[in-house]
XYZ file of C-alpha atoms in Angstrom:
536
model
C -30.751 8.796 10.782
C -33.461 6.279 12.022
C -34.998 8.752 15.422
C -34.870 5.962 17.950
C -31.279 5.389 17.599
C -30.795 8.997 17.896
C -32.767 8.999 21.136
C -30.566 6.400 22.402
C -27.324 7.458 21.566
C -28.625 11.284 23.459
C -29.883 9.103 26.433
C -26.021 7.380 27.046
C -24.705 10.844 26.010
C -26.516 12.360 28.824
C -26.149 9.774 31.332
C -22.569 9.388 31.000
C -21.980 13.336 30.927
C -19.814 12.962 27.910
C -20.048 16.592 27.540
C -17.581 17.065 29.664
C -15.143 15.696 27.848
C -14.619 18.669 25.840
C -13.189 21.415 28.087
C -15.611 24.187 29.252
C -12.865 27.198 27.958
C -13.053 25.319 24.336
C -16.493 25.377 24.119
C -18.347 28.090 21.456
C -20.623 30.442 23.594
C -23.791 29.056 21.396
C -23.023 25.340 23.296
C -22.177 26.354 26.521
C -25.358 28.063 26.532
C -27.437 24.693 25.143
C -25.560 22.472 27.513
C -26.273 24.339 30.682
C -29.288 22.811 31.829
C -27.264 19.993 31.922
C -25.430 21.146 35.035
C -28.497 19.527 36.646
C -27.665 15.918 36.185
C -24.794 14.843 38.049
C -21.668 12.923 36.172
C -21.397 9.309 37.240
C -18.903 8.700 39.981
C -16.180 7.672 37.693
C -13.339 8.879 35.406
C -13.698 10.374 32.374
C -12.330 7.630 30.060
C -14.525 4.980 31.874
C -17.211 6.774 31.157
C -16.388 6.798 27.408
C -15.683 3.355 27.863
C -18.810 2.275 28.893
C -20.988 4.669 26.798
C -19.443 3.102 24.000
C -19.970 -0.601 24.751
C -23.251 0.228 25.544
C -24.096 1.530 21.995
C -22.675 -1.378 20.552
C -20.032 -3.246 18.287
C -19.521 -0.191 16.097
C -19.222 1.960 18.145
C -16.766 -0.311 20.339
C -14.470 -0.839 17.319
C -14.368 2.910 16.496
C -13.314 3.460 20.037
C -10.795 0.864 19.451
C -9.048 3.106 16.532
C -9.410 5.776 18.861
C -6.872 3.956 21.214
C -4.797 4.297 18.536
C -4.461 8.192 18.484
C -2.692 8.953 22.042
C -1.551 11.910 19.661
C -4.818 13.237 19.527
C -5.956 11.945 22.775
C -4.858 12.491 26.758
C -3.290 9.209 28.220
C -6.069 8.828 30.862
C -8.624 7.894 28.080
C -6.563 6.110 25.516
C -5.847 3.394 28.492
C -8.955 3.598 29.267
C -9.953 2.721 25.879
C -7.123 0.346 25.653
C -9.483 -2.015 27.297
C -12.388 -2.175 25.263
C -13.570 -5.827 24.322
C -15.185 -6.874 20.883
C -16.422 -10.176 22.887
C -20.328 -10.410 22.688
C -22.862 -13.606 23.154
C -22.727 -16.040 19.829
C -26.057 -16.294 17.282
C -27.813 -19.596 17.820
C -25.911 -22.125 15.785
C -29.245 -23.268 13.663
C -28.996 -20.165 12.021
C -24.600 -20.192 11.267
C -25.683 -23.444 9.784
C -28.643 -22.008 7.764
C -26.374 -19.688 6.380
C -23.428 -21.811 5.400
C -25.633 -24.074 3.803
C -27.423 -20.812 2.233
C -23.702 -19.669 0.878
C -22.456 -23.107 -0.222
C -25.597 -24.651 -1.486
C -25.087 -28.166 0.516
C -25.804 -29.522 3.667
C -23.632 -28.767 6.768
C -23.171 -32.588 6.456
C -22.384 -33.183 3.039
C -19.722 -30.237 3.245
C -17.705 -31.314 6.388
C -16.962 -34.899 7.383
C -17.738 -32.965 11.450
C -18.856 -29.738 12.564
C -18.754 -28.333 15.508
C -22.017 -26.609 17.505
C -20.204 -24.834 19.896
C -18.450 -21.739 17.936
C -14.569 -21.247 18.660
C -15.289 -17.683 19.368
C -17.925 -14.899 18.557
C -17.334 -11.216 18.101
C -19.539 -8.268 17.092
C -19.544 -8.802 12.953
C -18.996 -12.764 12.701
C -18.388 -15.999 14.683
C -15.720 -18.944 14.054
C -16.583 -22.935 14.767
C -14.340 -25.864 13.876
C -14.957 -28.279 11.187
C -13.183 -31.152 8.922
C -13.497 -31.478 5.234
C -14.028 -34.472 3.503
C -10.287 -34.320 2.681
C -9.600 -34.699 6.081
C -7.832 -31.013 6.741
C -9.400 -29.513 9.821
C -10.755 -25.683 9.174
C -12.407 -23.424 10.748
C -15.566 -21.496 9.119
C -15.961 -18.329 9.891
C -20.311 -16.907 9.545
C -20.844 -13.190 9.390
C -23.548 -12.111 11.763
C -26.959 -12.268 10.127
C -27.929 -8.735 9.636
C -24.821 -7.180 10.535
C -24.187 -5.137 7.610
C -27.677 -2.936 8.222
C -26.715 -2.580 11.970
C -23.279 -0.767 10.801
C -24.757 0.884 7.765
C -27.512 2.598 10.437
C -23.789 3.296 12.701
C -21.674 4.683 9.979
C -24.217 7.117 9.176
C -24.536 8.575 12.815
C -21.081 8.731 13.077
C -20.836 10.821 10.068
C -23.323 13.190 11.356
C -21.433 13.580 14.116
C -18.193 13.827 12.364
C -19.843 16.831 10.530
C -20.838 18.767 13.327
C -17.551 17.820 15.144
C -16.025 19.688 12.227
C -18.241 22.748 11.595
C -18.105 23.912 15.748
C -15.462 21.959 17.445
C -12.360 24.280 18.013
C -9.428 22.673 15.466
C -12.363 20.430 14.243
C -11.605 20.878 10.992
C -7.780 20.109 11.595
C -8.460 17.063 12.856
C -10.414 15.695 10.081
C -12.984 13.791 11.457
C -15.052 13.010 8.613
C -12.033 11.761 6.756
C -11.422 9.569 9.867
C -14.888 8.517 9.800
C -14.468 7.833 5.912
C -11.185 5.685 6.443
C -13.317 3.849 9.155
C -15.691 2.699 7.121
C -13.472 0.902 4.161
C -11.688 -0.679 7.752
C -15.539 -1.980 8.386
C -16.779 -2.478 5.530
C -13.422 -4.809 4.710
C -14.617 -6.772 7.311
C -18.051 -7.649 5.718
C -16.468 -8.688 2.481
C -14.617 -12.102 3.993
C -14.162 -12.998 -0.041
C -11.555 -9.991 0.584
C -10.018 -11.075 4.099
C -9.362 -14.326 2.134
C -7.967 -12.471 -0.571
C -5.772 -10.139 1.402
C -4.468 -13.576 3.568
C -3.831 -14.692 0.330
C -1.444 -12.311 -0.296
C 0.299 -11.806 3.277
C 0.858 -15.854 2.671
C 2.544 -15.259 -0.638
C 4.469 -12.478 0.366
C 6.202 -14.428 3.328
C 5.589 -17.589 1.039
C 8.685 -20.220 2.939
C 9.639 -17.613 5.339
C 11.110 -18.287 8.992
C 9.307 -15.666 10.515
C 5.001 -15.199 9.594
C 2.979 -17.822 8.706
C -0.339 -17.301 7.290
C -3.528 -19.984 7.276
C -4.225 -21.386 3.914
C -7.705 -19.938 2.310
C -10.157 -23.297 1.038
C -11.252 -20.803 -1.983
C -13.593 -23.868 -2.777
C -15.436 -22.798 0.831
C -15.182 -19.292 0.557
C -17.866 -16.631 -0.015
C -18.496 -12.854 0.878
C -20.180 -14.278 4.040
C -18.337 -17.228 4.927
C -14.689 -18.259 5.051
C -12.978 -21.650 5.485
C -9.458 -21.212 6.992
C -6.934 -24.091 7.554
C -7.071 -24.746 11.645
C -3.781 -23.437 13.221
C -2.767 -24.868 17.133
C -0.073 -22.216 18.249
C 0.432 -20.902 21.387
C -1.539 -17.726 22.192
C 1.403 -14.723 22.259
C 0.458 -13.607 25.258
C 0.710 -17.010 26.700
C 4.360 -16.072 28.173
C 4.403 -18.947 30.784
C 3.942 -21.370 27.713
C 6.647 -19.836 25.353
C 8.785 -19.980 27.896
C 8.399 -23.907 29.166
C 8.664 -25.016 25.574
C 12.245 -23.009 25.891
C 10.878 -20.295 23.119
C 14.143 -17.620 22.418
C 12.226 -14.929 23.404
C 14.614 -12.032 22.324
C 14.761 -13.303 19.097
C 11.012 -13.423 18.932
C 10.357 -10.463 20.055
C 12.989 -9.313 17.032
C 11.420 -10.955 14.572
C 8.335 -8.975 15.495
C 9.729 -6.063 15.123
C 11.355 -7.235 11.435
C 8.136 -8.854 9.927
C 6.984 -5.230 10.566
C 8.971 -3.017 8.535
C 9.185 -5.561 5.622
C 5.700 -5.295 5.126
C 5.353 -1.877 5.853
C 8.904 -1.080 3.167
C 9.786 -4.242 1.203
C 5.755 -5.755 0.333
C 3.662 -1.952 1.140
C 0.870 -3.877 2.332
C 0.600 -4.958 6.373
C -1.438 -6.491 8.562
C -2.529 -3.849 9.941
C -5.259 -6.125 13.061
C -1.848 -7.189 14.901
C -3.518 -7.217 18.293
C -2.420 -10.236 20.457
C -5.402 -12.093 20.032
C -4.893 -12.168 16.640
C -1.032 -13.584 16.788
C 0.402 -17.111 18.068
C 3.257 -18.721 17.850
C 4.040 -21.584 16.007
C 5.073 -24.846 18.225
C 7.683 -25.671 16.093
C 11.392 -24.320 16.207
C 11.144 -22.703 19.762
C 14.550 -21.565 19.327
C 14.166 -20.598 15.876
C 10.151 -18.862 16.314
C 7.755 -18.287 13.827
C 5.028 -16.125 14.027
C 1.243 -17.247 13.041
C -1.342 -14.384 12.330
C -5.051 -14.539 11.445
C -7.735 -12.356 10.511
C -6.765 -9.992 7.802
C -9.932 -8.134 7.386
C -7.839 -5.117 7.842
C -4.601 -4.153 5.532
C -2.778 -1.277 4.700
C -0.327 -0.002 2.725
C 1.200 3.742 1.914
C 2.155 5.790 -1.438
C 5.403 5.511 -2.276
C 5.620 9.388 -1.154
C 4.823 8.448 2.457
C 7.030 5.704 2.637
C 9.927 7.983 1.844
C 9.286 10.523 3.921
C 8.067 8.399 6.934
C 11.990 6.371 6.142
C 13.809 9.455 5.927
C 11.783 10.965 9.256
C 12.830 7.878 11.366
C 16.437 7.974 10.399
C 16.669 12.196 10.785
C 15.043 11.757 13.961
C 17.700 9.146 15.659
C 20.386 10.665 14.187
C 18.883 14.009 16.201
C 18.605 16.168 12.648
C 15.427 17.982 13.687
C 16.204 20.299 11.066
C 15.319 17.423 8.375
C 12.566 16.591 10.277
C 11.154 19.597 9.965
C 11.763 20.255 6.262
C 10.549 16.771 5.509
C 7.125 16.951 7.008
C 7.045 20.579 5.115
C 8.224 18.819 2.000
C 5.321 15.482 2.739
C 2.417 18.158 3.097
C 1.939 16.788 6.470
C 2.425 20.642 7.548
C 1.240 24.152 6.167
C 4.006 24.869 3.433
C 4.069 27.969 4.974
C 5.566 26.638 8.520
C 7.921 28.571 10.010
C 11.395 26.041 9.770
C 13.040 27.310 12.509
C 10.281 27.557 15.248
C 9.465 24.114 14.058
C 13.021 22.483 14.226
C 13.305 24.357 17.845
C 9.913 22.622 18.797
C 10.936 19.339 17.760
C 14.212 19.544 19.526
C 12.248 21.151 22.744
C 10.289 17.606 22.925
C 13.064 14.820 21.407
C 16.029 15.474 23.108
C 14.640 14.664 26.351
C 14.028 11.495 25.122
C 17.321 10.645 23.511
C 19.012 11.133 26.769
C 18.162 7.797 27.935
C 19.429 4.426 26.272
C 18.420 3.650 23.092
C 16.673 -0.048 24.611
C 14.454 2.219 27.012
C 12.959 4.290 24.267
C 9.635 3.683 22.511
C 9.592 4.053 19.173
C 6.031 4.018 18.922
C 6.114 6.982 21.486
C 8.798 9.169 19.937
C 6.792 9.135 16.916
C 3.525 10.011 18.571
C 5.367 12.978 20.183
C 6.600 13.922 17.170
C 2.994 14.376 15.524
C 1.767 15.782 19.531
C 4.309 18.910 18.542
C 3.306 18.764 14.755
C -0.248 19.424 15.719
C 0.752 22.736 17.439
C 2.022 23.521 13.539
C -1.639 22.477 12.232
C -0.641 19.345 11.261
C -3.735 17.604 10.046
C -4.958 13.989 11.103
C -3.107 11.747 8.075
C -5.648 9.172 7.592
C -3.338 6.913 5.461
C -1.099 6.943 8.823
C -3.628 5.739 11.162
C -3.087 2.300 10.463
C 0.572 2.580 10.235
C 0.537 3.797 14.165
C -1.665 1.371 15.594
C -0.041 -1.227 13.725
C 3.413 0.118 15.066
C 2.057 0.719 18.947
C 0.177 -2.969 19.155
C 4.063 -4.687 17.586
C 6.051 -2.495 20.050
C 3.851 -3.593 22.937
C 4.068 -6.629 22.213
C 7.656 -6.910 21.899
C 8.163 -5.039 25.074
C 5.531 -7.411 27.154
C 8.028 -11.068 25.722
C 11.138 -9.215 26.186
C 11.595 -5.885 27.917
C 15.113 -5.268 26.949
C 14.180 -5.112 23.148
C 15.611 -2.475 21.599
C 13.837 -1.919 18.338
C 16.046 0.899 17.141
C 19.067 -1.762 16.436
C 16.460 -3.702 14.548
C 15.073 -1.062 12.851
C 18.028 0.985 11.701
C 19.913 -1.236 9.787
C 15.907 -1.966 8.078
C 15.528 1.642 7.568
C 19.158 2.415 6.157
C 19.351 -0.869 3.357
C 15.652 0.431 2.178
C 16.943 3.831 1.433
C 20.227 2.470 -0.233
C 18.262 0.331 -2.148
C 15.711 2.943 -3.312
C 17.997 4.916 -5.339
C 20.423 1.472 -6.329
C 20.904 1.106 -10.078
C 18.884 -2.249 -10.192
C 16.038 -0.856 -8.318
C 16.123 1.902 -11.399
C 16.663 -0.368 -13.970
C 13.524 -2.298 -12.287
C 11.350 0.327 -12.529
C 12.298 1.714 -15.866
C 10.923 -1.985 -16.817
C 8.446 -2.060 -15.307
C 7.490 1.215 -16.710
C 8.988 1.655 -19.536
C 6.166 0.004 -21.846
C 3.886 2.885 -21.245
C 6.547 5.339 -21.504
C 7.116 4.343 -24.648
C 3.304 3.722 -25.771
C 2.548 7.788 -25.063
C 5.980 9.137 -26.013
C 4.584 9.511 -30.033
C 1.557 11.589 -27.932
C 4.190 13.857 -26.662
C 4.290 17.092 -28.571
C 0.366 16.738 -29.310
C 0.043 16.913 -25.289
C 2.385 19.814 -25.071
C 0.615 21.547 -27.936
C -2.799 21.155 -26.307
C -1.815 22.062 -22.554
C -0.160 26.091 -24.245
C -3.320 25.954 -26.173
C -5.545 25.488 -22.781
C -2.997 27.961 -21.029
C -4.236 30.230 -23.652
C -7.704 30.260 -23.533
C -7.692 29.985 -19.661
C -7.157 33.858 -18.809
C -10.394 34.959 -19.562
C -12.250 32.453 -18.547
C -11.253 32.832 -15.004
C -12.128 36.675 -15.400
C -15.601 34.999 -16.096
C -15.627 32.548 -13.188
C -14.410 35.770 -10.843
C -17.425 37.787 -12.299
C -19.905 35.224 -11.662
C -18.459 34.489 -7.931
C -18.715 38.209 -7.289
C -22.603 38.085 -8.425
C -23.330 34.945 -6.647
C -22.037 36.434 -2.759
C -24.132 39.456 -3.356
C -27.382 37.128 -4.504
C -26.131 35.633 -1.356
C -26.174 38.385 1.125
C -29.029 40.214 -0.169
C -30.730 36.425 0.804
C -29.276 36.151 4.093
C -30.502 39.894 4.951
C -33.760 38.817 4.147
C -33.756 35.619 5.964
C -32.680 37.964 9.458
C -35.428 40.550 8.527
C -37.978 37.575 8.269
C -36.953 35.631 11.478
C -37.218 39.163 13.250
C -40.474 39.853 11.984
C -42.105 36.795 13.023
C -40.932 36.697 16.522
C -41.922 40.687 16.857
C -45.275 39.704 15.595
C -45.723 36.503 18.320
C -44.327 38.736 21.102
C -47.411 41.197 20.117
C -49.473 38.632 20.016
C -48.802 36.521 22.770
C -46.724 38.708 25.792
C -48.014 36.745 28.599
C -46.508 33.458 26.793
C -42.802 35.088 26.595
C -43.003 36.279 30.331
C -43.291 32.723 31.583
C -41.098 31.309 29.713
C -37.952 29.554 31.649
C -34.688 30.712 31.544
C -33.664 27.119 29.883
C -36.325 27.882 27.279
C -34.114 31.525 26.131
C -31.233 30.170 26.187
C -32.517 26.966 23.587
C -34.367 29.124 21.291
C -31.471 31.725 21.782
C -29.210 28.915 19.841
C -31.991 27.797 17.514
C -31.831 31.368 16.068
C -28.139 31.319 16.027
C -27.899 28.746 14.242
C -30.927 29.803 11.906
C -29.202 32.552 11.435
C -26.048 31.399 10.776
C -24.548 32.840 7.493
C-alpha cells in the first residue's frame, strides 16, 4: 500500500472523526485505548453520515462508488447514513478531449476523422472511470463513444488494495466483523469495478440484455457497433428518451404512468427469474423512456457494466421466501433461510419464526399498495442478522437492484402496488419450475452428459468405498500432526512473550529517566503495539 495514500486516507479519517462512527461500548479495550488522544480534535459540526459523505468524495471515485453499494445495505446500516449516502455523486471534471481522441485513435488505429463522418469536442457526460461524446459513422447512425479514463485502472488497483486492508482488519477486531464479511464484500466489489474497465464486456453483457428482451414492449437496449468496440472504448447507438425522472415531461406527452411504473416492476423479476441475469446499475440516470407509445411505455436502459445473476438454489429460495412471507408463513421463512444456508443450521426454528413474526406483522397491517417490498425484505435480513446471518454477497446486487426499481416506481406513481405485480410473477415461476416441460427441458438439456458418464458409474462408486477405506487412518495422521504443530506453536509464542519482556526490562535498566517522561499518550500506544505483538 503506496505510504502517501495511506497518509491521506489517515488525514480525512482524522479530520472527519470517522471514528466515531463505530460506537464507543463496541469498541475492543486495545482501540479505545489507541484512539483516545483523539478526544483532542473536535468532530466537524455536522452529522455523522455527512461526514462519511464527504470523507469519501474527498478520497475519490473509488471510494465514492463503494459508498454507493454501501447505500445499498440499509440492513447493515442506520437510516441516517444510508440517506446520507444516498446522495453521493459519481460527477467529476472531463479529461481534455486531445487525449479521448488520442486514445480512440490509439484503440481503433484511424483517425478521429476517418472513423466518424462528426465528432463531438464537448463530451455528453464524464464520470470517475470513463467519459461519453457524440459522434456519426460514416453510415450515417449517430453513436456515442464512450473513452475510459487514461490511467484509471492503476488509480483503482492502488484503491482496491486499501480497501482490502481495511476489510481485513475490519474483520480480525470489529465486533461481528467476521459476520459481516467484509472482505468478501470487498472481493464482490472489485469484479463490479473491474467489469467496468473491461467495456469489450459492458458491450457484451448489453448484448445480451438486448437479446433477451429482443422485440419486447417493455426494455430496450442500445445496439453495440462491435466494429468500434474495444476493452477501452465503446460505440453505442445514440438513444433520445426522456430522462425517467423527468416526470413533468412523461406526463405532457400523456405517458400512462401506472402502467409504467408496472412494467418496471415486471422487467425486474423476468430478469431476475425467467433470463437469471439483470441489470443490476438501474439508477435513474441510467433509465429513459422511450418517446414512442406514451400510452403503451417502453423502457430504455444503458450502461451495463454491472450484471448479475443467482444459482438456481437462491432463486428458489429467494421465490419461495417472498411468497411465505405475504402469505404471513413465518414458519417457512424460517426453515427456508435454514434450508438456503443463509442461517447457522443450528438456528433455533421457533425463536426465529417468533422473531420474524415480532417484525412482519406490523407491516402487513397496512394495505398491501403502502408496503415496500424492498423494505420488508431488508427487515427481514435486519432480524436475520440477530440469528448470525452472514452478508450474502451474491444478494447484494439483487437488493440494490430491487430498492433503486421500487423507488422508482414509487417516485412516477405512488399508488403502485408491486405485490399484485409481483405475485402472480412469483407464483407462474414456481408452477413452472416443477411443470413436466420444464423437466423434460432439462433432462435435454442434460441428458447428453448423463448419458456420456453413466458407463463411468460403478468405476466411480468403486473408487469413492475404496477412498472411504483408506481415509480412517489417514486422518489419525493429520490429527497427530495438528496436535504437534499447536505445541511447536505455543512453545514459540512463549518464547516470543519471554523475549519482548526481556528487552523492555533491559531498556527500562538502561534508560529509567527516558520511561519517567514519557506521556501518558506514549503508554497507552506502545501498550497496544505489545498487544498486538503479542497477540497469539
Amino acid at each position: 500500500m503506496p505510504v502517501a495514500r495511506s497518509f491521506t486516507i489517515a488525514r480525512v479519517f482524522l479530520r472527519y472523526r470517522l471514528d466515531q462512527l463505530l460506537p464507543a461500548a463496541r469498541r475492543p479495550l486495545w482501540l479505545r485505548g489507541l484512539l483516545s488522544p483523539l478526544k483532542l480534535v473536535p468532530p466537524p459540526q455536522m452529522g455523522r453520515g455527512e461526514r462519511l459523505r464527504r470523507a469519501l468524495e474527498e478520497l475519490g471515485p473509488i471510494f465514492v462508488k463503494f459508498g454507493q453499494l454501501l447505500s445499498t445495505r440499509p440492513d447493515l446500516l442506520p437510516p441516517d447514513i444510508v440517506e446520507e449516502l444516498d446522495h453521493l455523486q459519481d460527477n467529476v471534471p472531463p479529461f481534455p478531449s486531445e487525449h479521448c481522441i488520442a486514445l480512440i485513435e490509439a484503440a481503433l488505429g484511424a483517425s478521429v476523422d476517418e472513423l466518424f463522418l462528426e465528432f463531438e469536442r464537448q463530451p455528453l457526460a464524464s464520470a470517475s472511470v470513463a467519459q461519453v461524446h457524440g459522434a456519426v459513422l460514416p453510415s450515417g447512425a449517430s453513436v456515442v463513444v464512450k473513452v475510459l479514463r487514461p490511467g484509471i485502472d492503476r488509480v483503482i488497483e492502488q484503491d482496491l488494495r486499501l480497501l482490502s486492508v481495511i476489510a481485513r482488519w475490519i474483520e480480525r477486531w470489529v465486533p461481528d466483523g467476521r459476520r459481516l464479511r467484509p472482505v468478501e464484500v470487498v472481493e464482490d466489489y472489485r469484479h463490479t469495478i473491474e467489469g467496468e474497465l473491461d467495456l469489450v464486456r459492458e458491450a457484451a453483457n448489453g448484448t445480451q440484455l438486448k437479446r433477451n428482451f429482443s422485440n419486447s414492449p417493455l426494455l430496450y437496449i442500445p445496439e453495440v457497433y462491435w466494429d468500434y468496440t474495444r476493452e477501452n472504448v465503446l460505440v453505442l447507438e445514440r438513444i433520445h428518451g426522456i430522462p425517467v425522472t423527468d416526470v413533468r415531461e412523461l406526463l405532457a406527452q400523456d405517458t400512462d404512468m401506472k402502467l409504467l411504473a408496472e412494467r418496471g416492476v415486471e422487467i425486474f423479476f423476468k430478469q431476475v427469474f425467467e433470463h437469471n441475469f439483470f441489470h443490476a446499475d438501474m439508477h435513474p440516470g441510467n433509465i429513459f423512456v422511450s418517446r414512442k407509445h406514451p400510452r403503451r411505455p417502453q423502457y430504455i436502459a444503458i450502461d451495463t457494466a454491472i450484471v448479475g445473476s443467482l444459482s438456481r438454489e437462491d432463486q428458489y429460495y429467494l421465490a419461495r421466501n417472498l411468497l411465505a412471507m405475504f402469505r404471513r408463513d413465518y414458519r417457512m421463512v424460517a426453515e427456508l433461510h435454514v434450508q438456503s444456508g443463509w442461517v447457522r443450521p443450528d438456528t433455533p426454528v421457533n425463536t426465529f419464526e417468533a422473531a420474524i413474526r415480532a417484525v412482519c406483522e406490523p407491516i402487513f397491517e397496512k394495505p398491501l399498495g403502502e408496503i415496500s417490498f424492498a423494505r420488508v425484505l431488508i427487515s427481514l435480513f435486519q432480524t436475520a442478522r440477530r440469528f448470525d446471518m452472514a452478508v450474502q454477497p451474491q444478494l447484494v446486487l439483487l437488493q440494490k437492484t430491487l430498492l433503486n426499481i421500487e423507488g422508482l416506481g414509487r417516485q412516477l406513481y405512488p399508488q403502485l402496488d408491486l405485490w399484485k405485480t409481483a405475485h402472480p410473477f412469483l407464483e407462474r415461476w414456481m408452477r413452472e419450475r416443477i411443470h413436466p416441460k420444464t423437466i423434460v427441458g432439462e433432462i435435454k438439456r442434460y441428458g447428453p452428459e448423463w448419458l456420456e458418464k453413466f458407463p463411468q458409474l460403478p468405476q466411480l462408486v468403486y473408487s469413492s468405498l475404496e477412498q472411504s477405506r483408506e481415509l480412517g487412518p489417514r486422518l489419525e495422521n493429520i490429527g497427530e500432526q495438528l496436535a504437534r504443530s499447536h505445541r511447536r506453536g505455543r512453545r514459540q509464542y512463549l518464547r516470543r512473550i519471554a523475549g519482548v519482556l526481556l528487552a523492555l526490562g533491559a531498556t527500562a535498566v538502561a534508560a529509567p529517566d527516558w520511561f519517567a517522561q514519557l506521556p501518558p499518550s506514549g503508554w497507552v500506544l506502545g501498550a497496544a503495539a505489545l498487544v498486538l505483538l503479542l497477540w497469539p
